Short mmCIF file of C-alpha atoms in Angstrom, two decimals:
data_model
loop_
_atom_site.label_atom_id
_atom_site.label_comp_id
_atom_site.label_asym_id
_atom_site.label_seq_id
_atom_site.Cartn_x
_atom_site.Cartn_y
_atom_site.Cartn_z
CA MET A 27 20.82 -5.47 -47.61
CA TYR A 28 18.65 -8.59 -47.74
CA SER A 29 19.35 -10.76 -50.74
CA VAL A 30 18.53 -14.09 -52.34
CA THR A 31 21.60 -15.82 -53.76
CA ASN A 32 21.29 -19.38 -55.03
CA PRO A 33 24.07 -21.26 -53.16
CA ALA A 34 24.05 -24.04 -55.76
CA THR A 35 25.21 -21.62 -58.46
CA GLY A 36 26.28 -18.42 -56.71
CA GLU A 37 23.73 -16.47 -58.79
CA LEU A 38 22.24 -13.34 -57.21
CA ILE A 39 18.45 -13.54 -57.65
CA GLU A 40 17.05 -10.60 -55.71
CA GLU A 41 18.05 -7.76 -53.40
CA ILE A 42 15.85 -5.98 -50.87
CA PRO A 43 17.01 -2.83 -49.05
CA ASN A 44 17.14 -2.71 -45.28
CA ALA A 45 14.35 -0.97 -43.45
CA THR A 46 14.96 2.64 -42.55
CA ASP A 47 15.11 3.71 -38.91
CA GLU A 48 11.70 5.31 -39.37
CA GLU A 49 10.26 2.05 -40.70
CA VAL A 50 11.67 0.17 -37.72
CA LEU A 51 10.06 2.63 -35.29
CA ALA A 52 6.76 2.34 -37.15
CA ALA A 53 6.92 -1.46 -36.94
CA ILE A 54 7.56 -1.33 -33.19
CA ASP A 55 4.62 1.02 -32.81
CA ARG A 56 2.40 -1.40 -34.71
CA VAL A 57 3.17 -4.47 -32.59
CA ASP A 58 2.94 -2.41 -29.40
CA LYS A 59 -0.54 -1.15 -30.28
CA GLY A 60 -1.52 -4.54 -31.66
CA TYR A 61 -0.71 -6.12 -28.31
CA THR A 62 -3.55 -4.26 -26.60
CA SER A 63 -6.21 -6.01 -28.64
CA TRP A 64 -4.44 -9.33 -29.30
CA ARG A 65 -3.89 -10.10 -25.62
CA ARG A 66 -7.61 -9.57 -24.98
CA ARG A 67 -8.68 -12.17 -27.51
CA PRO A 68 -9.77 -15.34 -25.68
CA VAL A 69 -7.09 -18.01 -25.48
CA ALA A 70 -9.38 -20.37 -27.38
CA GLU A 71 -9.48 -17.94 -30.34
CA ARG A 72 -5.71 -17.51 -30.43
CA ALA A 73 -5.30 -21.29 -30.23
CA ALA A 74 -7.75 -21.80 -33.10
CA ILE A 75 -5.70 -19.43 -35.24
CA ALA A 76 -2.58 -21.46 -34.44
CA LEU A 77 -4.39 -24.60 -35.59
CA ARG A 78 -5.37 -22.90 -38.82
CA ALA A 79 -1.74 -21.81 -39.31
CA ALA A 80 -0.70 -25.46 -38.95
CA GLU A 81 -3.07 -26.39 -41.78
CA LEU A 82 -1.78 -23.63 -44.03
CA PHE A 83 1.86 -24.50 -43.47
CA ALA A 84 1.08 -28.10 -44.40
CA GLU A 85 -0.75 -26.96 -47.54
CA ARG A 86 2.20 -24.75 -48.61
CA SER A 87 4.86 -27.37 -47.86
CA ASP A 88 6.12 -27.64 -51.45
CA GLU A 89 6.20 -23.89 -51.96
CA LEU A 90 8.14 -23.27 -48.75
CA ALA A 91 10.57 -26.11 -49.45
CA GLU A 92 11.33 -24.62 -52.87
CA ILE A 93 11.98 -21.23 -51.30
CA MET A 94 14.40 -22.73 -48.76
CA ALA A 95 16.22 -24.67 -51.48
CA LEU A 96 16.76 -21.45 -53.43
CA GLU A 97 17.69 -19.24 -50.49
CA MET A 98 19.97 -21.48 -48.42
CA GLY A 99 20.38 -24.72 -50.34
CA LYS A 100 18.24 -27.03 -48.22
CA ARG A 101 17.48 -30.37 -49.86
CA ILE A 102 13.90 -30.34 -51.10
CA ASN A 103 12.94 -33.40 -49.03
CA GLU A 104 14.47 -31.89 -45.90
CA GLY A 105 12.54 -28.70 -46.59
CA ARG A 106 9.28 -30.63 -46.66
CA GLY A 107 10.32 -32.36 -43.46
CA GLU A 108 11.00 -28.98 -41.84
CA ILE A 109 7.48 -27.84 -42.65
CA GLY A 110 6.21 -31.04 -41.06
CA ILE A 111 7.70 -30.05 -37.69
CA VAL A 112 6.41 -26.48 -38.18
CA ARG A 113 2.92 -27.91 -38.58
CA ASP A 114 3.43 -30.02 -35.46
CA ILE A 115 4.53 -27.01 -33.41
CA PHE A 116 1.50 -24.92 -34.32
CA GLU A 117 -0.77 -27.93 -33.74
CA TYR A 118 0.79 -28.56 -30.34
CA TYR A 119 0.32 -25.03 -29.05
CA GLY A 120 -3.06 -24.71 -30.74
CA SER A 121 -4.25 -27.89 -29.04
CA LYS A 122 -2.45 -27.61 -25.69
CA GLY A 123 -2.42 -23.82 -25.33
CA PRO A 124 -5.63 -23.45 -23.30
CA GLU A 125 -4.47 -26.16 -20.89
CA LEU A 126 -0.95 -24.74 -20.57
CA LEU A 127 -2.33 -21.25 -19.91
CA ALA A 128 -4.96 -22.22 -17.35
CA ASP A 129 -4.61 -20.68 -13.88
CA GLU A 130 -2.51 -22.77 -11.52
CA PRO A 131 -4.23 -23.11 -8.11
CA LEU A 132 -2.13 -22.85 -4.96
CA THR A 133 -3.01 -23.92 -1.45
CA LEU A 134 -1.27 -21.65 1.04
CA LYS A 135 -0.71 -22.06 4.74
CA THR A 136 -3.31 -19.39 5.40
CA GLY A 137 -5.59 -19.51 2.39
CA GLU A 138 -5.83 -19.98 -1.37
CA ALA A 139 -4.12 -18.38 -4.33
CA ALA A 140 -3.61 -18.85 -8.05
CA ILE A 141 -0.92 -18.21 -10.62
CA ALA A 142 -2.39 -16.44 -13.63
CA LYS A 143 -0.38 -16.95 -16.84
CA GLU A 144 -0.33 -13.77 -18.89
CA PRO A 145 1.64 -12.28 -21.81
CA ILE A 146 4.13 -9.45 -21.34
CA GLY A 147 3.96 -7.49 -24.62
CA ALA A 148 5.72 -7.07 -27.95
CA LEU A 149 8.72 -9.33 -28.53
CA LEU A 150 11.61 -9.14 -30.97
CA GLY A 151 12.64 -12.35 -32.74
CA ILE A 152 16.04 -12.55 -34.45
CA MET A 153 16.09 -15.68 -36.56
CA PRO A 154 18.82 -17.67 -38.40
CA TRP A 155 19.07 -19.03 -41.92
CA ASN A 156 19.67 -22.73 -41.27
CA PHE A 157 16.04 -23.62 -40.50
CA PRO A 158 14.15 -20.63 -41.92
CA CYS A 159 10.65 -21.83 -40.94
CA TYR A 160 11.18 -24.16 -37.97
CA GLN A 161 13.19 -21.67 -35.93
CA VAL A 162 10.49 -19.03 -36.43
CA ALA A 163 7.71 -21.46 -35.51
CA ARG A 164 9.17 -22.53 -32.19
CA PHE A 165 9.43 -18.88 -31.08
CA VAL A 166 6.27 -17.56 -32.66
CA ALA A 167 3.67 -20.28 -32.05
CA PRO A 168 3.77 -20.36 -28.22
CA ASN A 169 4.03 -16.60 -27.89
CA LEU A 170 1.13 -15.82 -30.20
CA VAL A 171 -1.05 -18.31 -28.33
CA LEU A 172 0.08 -16.77 -25.03
CA GLY A 173 -0.96 -13.33 -26.29
CA ASN A 174 2.36 -11.64 -27.03
CA THR A 175 2.91 -9.88 -30.34
CA ILE A 176 5.91 -10.43 -32.59
CA LEU A 177 8.35 -8.23 -34.48
CA LEU A 178 10.39 -10.64 -36.59
CA LYS A 179 13.85 -9.91 -37.99
CA HIS A 180 14.87 -12.84 -40.17
CA ALA A 181 18.31 -13.71 -41.56
CA SER A 182 19.46 -11.47 -44.38
CA ILE A 183 19.64 -14.37 -46.87
CA CYS A 184 16.05 -15.54 -46.21
CA PRO A 185 13.73 -12.67 -47.18
CA ARG A 186 11.36 -14.83 -49.23
CA SER A 187 10.92 -17.28 -46.34
CA ALA A 188 10.26 -14.33 -44.04
CA LEU A 189 7.54 -12.90 -46.28
CA ALA A 190 5.94 -16.30 -46.89
CA ILE A 191 5.68 -16.96 -43.15
CA GLU A 192 4.12 -13.54 -42.58
CA ARG A 193 1.54 -14.15 -45.32
CA ILE A 194 0.56 -17.53 -43.91
CA LEU A 195 0.11 -16.23 -40.38
CA HIS A 196 -2.01 -13.31 -41.52
CA GLU A 197 -4.10 -15.62 -43.69
CA ALA A 198 -4.58 -17.89 -40.67
CA GLY A 199 -6.09 -15.00 -38.74
CA VAL A 200 -3.18 -13.39 -36.90
CA PRO A 201 -3.85 -9.62 -37.08
CA GLU A 202 -1.41 -7.67 -39.20
CA ASP A 203 -0.32 -5.70 -36.13
CA ALA A 204 0.25 -8.85 -34.05
CA TYR A 205 2.95 -10.26 -36.34
CA VAL A 206 5.17 -7.90 -38.33
CA ASN A 207 8.16 -8.85 -40.46
CA ILE A 208 10.87 -6.20 -40.59
CA PHE A 209 13.95 -6.21 -42.82
CA ALA A 210 16.06 -4.56 -40.14
CA SER A 211 19.84 -4.59 -40.08
CA SER A 212 21.98 -5.84 -37.21
CA ARG A 213 22.98 -2.24 -36.62
CA GLN A 214 19.39 -1.40 -35.68
CA VAL A 215 18.99 -4.16 -33.09
CA PRO A 216 20.44 -2.21 -30.11
CA SER A 217 17.97 0.64 -30.57
CA MET A 218 15.12 -1.86 -30.95
CA LEU A 219 16.05 -3.47 -27.64
CA ALA A 220 16.40 -0.06 -26.00
CA ASP A 221 12.83 0.82 -26.95
CA ASP A 222 10.55 0.45 -23.92
CA ARG A 223 7.78 -0.96 -26.10
CA VAL A 224 9.85 -4.09 -26.82
CA LYS A 225 9.59 -6.37 -23.78
CA GLY A 226 11.89 -9.25 -24.72
CA VAL A 227 14.05 -10.85 -27.38
CA SER A 228 14.61 -14.35 -28.70
CA LEU A 229 17.70 -15.03 -30.80
CA THR A 230 18.89 -18.16 -32.51
CA GLY A 231 22.32 -17.67 -33.97
CA SER A 232 26.04 -17.59 -33.35
CA GLU A 233 27.76 -17.29 -30.00
CA ALA A 234 29.02 -13.82 -30.96
CA ALA A 235 25.51 -12.65 -31.86
CA GLY A 236 24.19 -14.09 -28.60
CA ILE A 237 26.76 -12.24 -26.52
CA SER A 238 25.91 -8.97 -28.25
CA VAL A 239 22.14 -9.37 -27.89
CA ALA A 240 22.41 -10.60 -24.28
CA ALA A 241 24.47 -7.52 -23.40
CA GLU A 242 21.87 -5.18 -24.92
CA ALA A 243 18.99 -7.07 -23.31
CA GLY A 244 20.67 -6.96 -19.92
CA ARG A 245 21.48 -3.28 -20.27
CA ASN A 246 17.80 -2.61 -20.92
CA LEU A 247 16.40 -5.18 -18.44
CA LYS A 248 14.73 -7.22 -21.16
CA ARG A 249 14.05 -10.93 -21.02
CA ALA A 250 16.11 -12.96 -23.47
CA VAL A 251 16.08 -16.49 -24.83
CA LEU A 252 19.26 -17.45 -26.67
CA GLU A 253 19.80 -20.63 -28.68
CA LEU A 254 23.40 -20.50 -29.81
CA GLY A 255 26.00 -22.89 -31.13
CA GLY A 256 26.81 -26.43 -30.22
CA SER A 257 29.56 -28.98 -30.63
CA ASP A 258 27.44 -31.90 -29.55
CA PRO A 259 29.11 -35.13 -28.45
CA LEU A 260 27.83 -38.57 -29.46
CA ILE A 261 29.29 -41.39 -27.37
CA VAL A 262 29.31 -44.89 -28.85
CA LEU A 263 29.77 -47.35 -25.97
CA ASP A 264 29.16 -50.55 -27.93
CA THR A 265 26.93 -51.88 -30.68
CA ASP A 266 25.49 -55.13 -31.91
CA ASP A 267 24.99 -53.66 -35.40
CA MET A 268 27.86 -51.47 -36.54
CA GLU A 269 26.33 -50.79 -39.94
CA ALA A 270 23.15 -49.42 -38.37
CA THR A 271 25.12 -47.35 -35.86
CA VAL A 272 27.28 -45.84 -38.58
CA LYS A 273 24.25 -45.06 -40.73
CA ALA A 274 22.37 -43.43 -37.85
CA THR A 275 25.28 -41.27 -36.73
CA ALA A 276 26.24 -40.21 -40.27
CA THR A 277 22.64 -39.34 -41.06
CA ALA A 278 22.34 -37.20 -37.94
CA ARG A 279 25.59 -35.37 -38.66
CA MET A 280 24.92 -34.72 -42.34
CA ARG A 281 21.33 -33.53 -41.89
CA ASN A 282 20.93 -30.03 -43.34
CA CYS A 283 24.45 -30.35 -44.77
CA GLY A 284 25.82 -30.36 -41.22
CA GLN A 285 24.31 -26.95 -40.49
CA SER A 286 22.33 -27.89 -37.39
CA CYS A 287 23.18 -26.50 -33.97
CA ASN A 288 22.25 -29.73 -32.20
CA ALA A 289 23.70 -32.19 -34.70
CA PRO A 290 26.26 -34.61 -33.23
CA LYS A 291 29.56 -33.08 -34.29
CA ARG A 292 31.99 -35.11 -32.13
CA MET A 293 31.75 -38.91 -32.28
CA ILE A 294 33.46 -40.38 -29.21
CA VAL A 295 33.97 -44.11 -29.63
CA LEU A 296 35.33 -46.64 -27.16
CA ALA A 297 38.65 -48.17 -28.16
CA GLU A 298 37.48 -51.73 -28.77
CA ILE A 299 35.20 -50.65 -31.65
CA TYR A 300 36.96 -47.42 -32.70
CA ASP A 301 38.76 -48.72 -35.80
CA GLU A 302 35.67 -50.49 -37.11
CA PHE A 303 33.56 -47.37 -36.56
CA VAL A 304 36.10 -45.08 -38.28
CA ASP A 305 36.33 -47.39 -41.28
CA GLY A 306 32.55 -47.62 -41.50
CA ILE A 307 31.73 -43.95 -41.19
CA THR A 308 34.54 -42.96 -43.57
CA LYS A 309 33.17 -45.29 -46.23
CA ARG A 310 29.59 -44.14 -45.58
CA VAL A 311 30.50 -40.46 -45.84
CA ALA A 312 32.66 -40.91 -48.94
CA ASP A 313 30.28 -43.16 -50.86
CA PHE A 314 26.82 -41.93 -49.92
CA TYR A 315 27.14 -38.15 -49.59
CA GLN A 316 27.74 -36.98 -53.12
CA PRO A 317 26.97 -33.38 -54.13
CA GLY A 318 23.93 -32.52 -56.19
CA ASP A 319 21.14 -30.07 -56.93
CA PRO A 320 19.14 -29.41 -53.72
CA THR A 321 15.89 -29.41 -55.71
CA ASP A 322 16.55 -32.99 -56.88
CA PRO A 323 15.03 -35.46 -54.39
CA ALA A 324 17.88 -37.88 -55.09
CA THR A 325 20.56 -35.46 -53.85
CA LYS A 326 22.30 -36.40 -50.60
CA LEU A 327 24.76 -33.51 -50.22
CA PRO A 328 23.46 -30.03 -51.09
CA PRO A 329 25.55 -26.85 -51.02
CA LEU A 330 26.13 -24.99 -47.81
CA ALA A 331 24.00 -21.90 -47.29
CA SER A 332 26.46 -19.47 -48.85
CA LEU A 333 29.84 -19.23 -50.54
CA SER A 334 31.29 -17.61 -47.42
CA ALA A 335 30.00 -20.45 -45.23
CA ALA A 336 31.61 -23.05 -47.49
CA ASP A 337 34.89 -21.14 -47.52
CA GLU A 338 34.88 -20.86 -43.73
CA VAL A 339 34.36 -24.59 -43.16
CA ALA A 340 37.00 -25.48 -45.75
CA ALA A 341 39.43 -23.20 -43.91
CA GLN A 342 38.62 -24.90 -40.60
CA ILE A 343 39.40 -28.29 -42.16
CA ARG A 344 42.72 -27.04 -43.57
CA THR A 345 43.69 -25.63 -40.18
CA ALA A 346 42.85 -28.90 -38.44
CA VAL A 347 45.02 -30.87 -40.89
CA ASP A 348 47.85 -28.34 -40.61
CA GLN A 349 47.71 -28.75 -36.83
CA GLY A 350 48.01 -32.54 -37.04
CA ALA A 351 44.53 -33.98 -37.57
CA THR A 352 44.13 -36.89 -39.98
CA LEU A 353 41.90 -36.29 -43.01
CA ARG A 354 40.16 -39.59 -43.72
CA THR A 355 38.02 -38.37 -46.61
CA GLY A 356 36.73 -35.18 -48.23
CA GLY A 357 37.76 -31.68 -47.24
CA LYS A 358 37.77 -29.98 -50.64
CA ARG A 359 35.63 -27.16 -51.97
CA ILE A 360 33.66 -28.03 -55.10
CA GLY A 361 32.55 -25.36 -57.53
CA PRO A 362 30.63 -23.60 -58.77
CA GLY A 363 28.42 -22.84 -55.83
CA ALA A 364 28.86 -23.40 -52.10
CA TYR A 365 29.66 -27.11 -52.22
CA LEU A 366 32.11 -28.86 -49.91
CA GLU A 367 33.02 -32.53 -49.86
CA ALA A 368 31.66 -34.47 -46.90
CA THR A 369 34.58 -34.91 -44.52
CA VAL A 370 35.85 -37.17 -41.74
CA LEU A 371 38.65 -36.05 -39.40
CA THR A 372 40.37 -38.10 -36.70
CA ASP A 373 43.28 -37.54 -34.31
CA VAL A 374 41.98 -34.13 -33.21
CA THR A 375 43.66 -33.20 -29.92
CA PRO A 376 43.05 -30.46 -27.33
CA GLY A 377 45.71 -28.16 -28.77
CA MET A 378 43.91 -27.86 -32.10
CA ASN A 379 41.29 -25.28 -33.01
CA ALA A 380 38.87 -27.99 -34.12
CA TYR A 381 38.85 -29.55 -30.66
CA HIS A 382 36.79 -26.72 -29.15
CA GLU A 383 35.26 -24.75 -32.02
CA GLU A 384 31.99 -25.51 -33.78
CA ILE A 385 32.34 -26.69 -37.39
CA PHE A 386 29.05 -25.79 -39.07
CA GLY A 387 29.14 -28.03 -42.10
CA PRO A 388 29.36 -31.65 -43.33
CA VAL A 389 32.33 -32.62 -41.16
CA VAL A 390 32.55 -35.59 -38.78
CA LEU A 391 35.14 -35.58 -35.97
CA VAL A 392 35.88 -38.99 -34.42
CA PHE A 393 37.61 -39.34 -31.04
CA ARG A 394 38.98 -42.48 -29.41
CA ALA A 395 38.27 -43.13 -25.73
CA GLU A 396 39.91 -45.93 -23.77
CA THR A 397 37.23 -46.03 -21.07
CA GLU A 398 33.68 -44.91 -20.36
CA GLU A 399 35.06 -42.29 -17.99
CA GLU A 400 37.38 -40.88 -20.64
CA ALA A 401 34.50 -40.72 -23.12
CA ILE A 402 32.47 -38.65 -20.65
CA ALA A 403 35.45 -36.39 -19.98
CA ILE A 404 35.94 -35.73 -23.72
CA ALA A 405 32.22 -35.09 -24.14
CA ASN A 406 32.22 -32.49 -21.36
CA ASP A 407 35.48 -30.83 -22.44
CA SER A 408 33.68 -28.22 -24.50
CA PRO A 409 32.53 -24.63 -24.03
CA PHE A 410 29.16 -25.68 -25.46
CA GLY A 411 26.34 -27.67 -23.91
CA LEU A 412 23.40 -27.94 -26.29
CA GLY A 413 22.61 -31.55 -27.20
CA SER A 414 24.33 -34.90 -26.86
CA ALA A 415 23.74 -38.57 -27.51
CA VAL A 416 24.68 -41.97 -26.13
CA PHE A 417 24.59 -45.15 -28.22
CA GLY A 418 24.87 -48.53 -26.56
CA THR A 419 23.17 -51.87 -25.99
CA ASP A 420 22.70 -51.61 -22.20
CA PRO A 421 19.88 -49.18 -21.23
CA GLU A 422 21.12 -48.80 -17.65
CA ARG A 423 24.64 -48.01 -18.81
CA ASN A 424 23.33 -45.55 -21.40
CA ARG A 425 21.37 -43.70 -18.74
CA ARG A 426 24.32 -43.71 -16.31
CA VAL A 427 26.50 -42.08 -18.95
CA ALA A 428 23.74 -39.66 -20.00
CA ASP A 429 23.37 -38.44 -16.42
CA GLN A 430 27.02 -37.37 -16.43
CA ILE A 431 26.95 -35.34 -19.65
CA ASP A 432 26.81 -31.56 -19.28
CA ALA A 433 24.17 -30.57 -21.82
CA GLY A 434 20.64 -29.29 -22.10
CA MET A 435 19.51 -32.42 -23.97
CA VAL A 436 20.60 -36.05 -24.19
CA TYR A 437 19.25 -38.57 -26.71
CA LEU A 438 19.64 -42.31 -26.16
CA ASN A 439 20.28 -44.46 -29.25
CA LYS A 440 19.20 -41.58 -31.46
CA ALA A 441 20.79 -38.25 -32.24
CA GLY A 442 19.58 -34.71 -32.69
CA GLY A 443 16.18 -33.90 -34.04
CA SER A 444 13.31 -32.06 -32.41
CA THR A 445 9.68 -32.60 -31.51
CA ALA A 446 7.04 -30.04 -30.68
CA ASP A 447 6.40 -31.41 -27.18
CA LEU A 448 10.05 -31.80 -26.05
CA PRO A 449 11.78 -28.75 -24.51
CA PHE A 450 14.81 -27.60 -26.53
CA GLY A 451 17.78 -25.61 -25.23
CA GLY A 452 21.28 -25.70 -23.82
CA ILE A 453 23.67 -24.64 -21.10
CA LYS A 454 27.13 -23.09 -20.98
CA ARG A 455 27.86 -21.10 -24.15
CA SER A 456 25.01 -22.75 -26.02
CA GLY A 457 22.48 -20.30 -24.68
CA LEU A 458 19.78 -19.45 -22.17
CA GLY A 459 16.17 -20.57 -21.81
CA ARG A 460 14.04 -23.25 -23.39
CA GLU A 461 11.80 -23.48 -26.42
CA LEU A 462 9.09 -26.01 -27.34
CA GLY A 463 7.03 -28.19 -25.05
CA ALA A 464 5.35 -26.90 -21.91
CA LEU A 465 8.46 -24.90 -20.97
CA GLY A 466 8.53 -23.05 -24.29
CA ILE A 467 5.42 -21.01 -23.54
CA GLU A 468 6.74 -19.81 -20.17
CA GLU A 469 9.84 -17.78 -21.15
CA PHE A 470 7.95 -14.58 -21.99
CA MET A 471 5.11 -15.11 -19.53
CA ASN A 472 3.99 -13.03 -16.55
CA LYS A 473 3.23 -15.55 -13.83
CA LYS A 474 0.98 -13.33 -11.77
CA SER A 475 0.25 -14.37 -8.18
CA ILE A 476 -3.37 -13.75 -7.21
CA ARG A 477 -4.27 -14.09 -3.54
CA LEU A 478 -7.86 -15.32 -3.27
#
């Protein structure tokens, strides 16, 4: 069942039944047949449609932000910001698509050749609730411009976002059989991946979901892009402005109520500034992040996406404290709704659950490192490898440390975030493949060698 439940109040607003197996098969048939004509449209036409989609998303920014606030509790200003990056993504691929898809000439030892960049067919997208529009855009925009067609299964708590995205794309000129939203259940995903008409899958979600989808994709020899969890480290080597450093790191962690895969979740601070940093970030978190209505622009701490999500994070905090971590501030559930106090934990050690697991909520973990080498070791002592960050005053030192971090992305003197032209993705248990930028259009591409 797909449903809309306001996380600020716990009120059930709407329920939508799952698609039947027959409806799923019909949807697959539509995007498979739609691929035949869509792939033949000139790249310039597909790119122009992407540019029009960018305009429409920008025009509907308020509407989409209100939907996200209702469905998953996103602050209204953050919702508008999310639509800003959605616009940027469609603009990027609409503008750069023809260049990115141009034949690549090759000079061989005995002649000439070219790499033709072609689509592969209908793709399944399995999308999460934490960024209901952005996550869809970074999968959909490059693949529509490339010429693939899309069958989109959104998160079960975001049906209104799913339908709004579909309407905008169709209004922009994407044929109805080139992009199809389907309210499928997780139970139906294996049969969808087993269908020969589905040529690949992109999933953004939990590690467990990624393992399941990767197994089905591998069993059926389907390409897969997986963007999974993260427990991103942020190393603070030194600072000449502690207040600014604290503000920047707290802002990055608390964005989207802490429900961002590539948010810095583990602050690793060198010993000489550790106490000052802990005092500063504890005060910042306690004083600034007060709960409120996500539709109020003044709110700093919205609810989590669901009651179950808030309960899960609260339980993780309790377990960490029971195992010996120090609770500096926060940690309590606030009702009604899916609210949780913004939290700071210190003294988390390798024997505790919180040391290795991802905490998907407004929780800051702070670690003390005696040396640069120990900071790097703590950063890399994780099953995840999505993003990371290094803060410091010496650019050469920052880069030296960054080069030793095991992650798909490293940010210097900034943390998290995303831009349309920068490839996004991780290593280890954070997933496979890349999205966005020039690399993002290549994952579901047939790079056909043509000998001239």
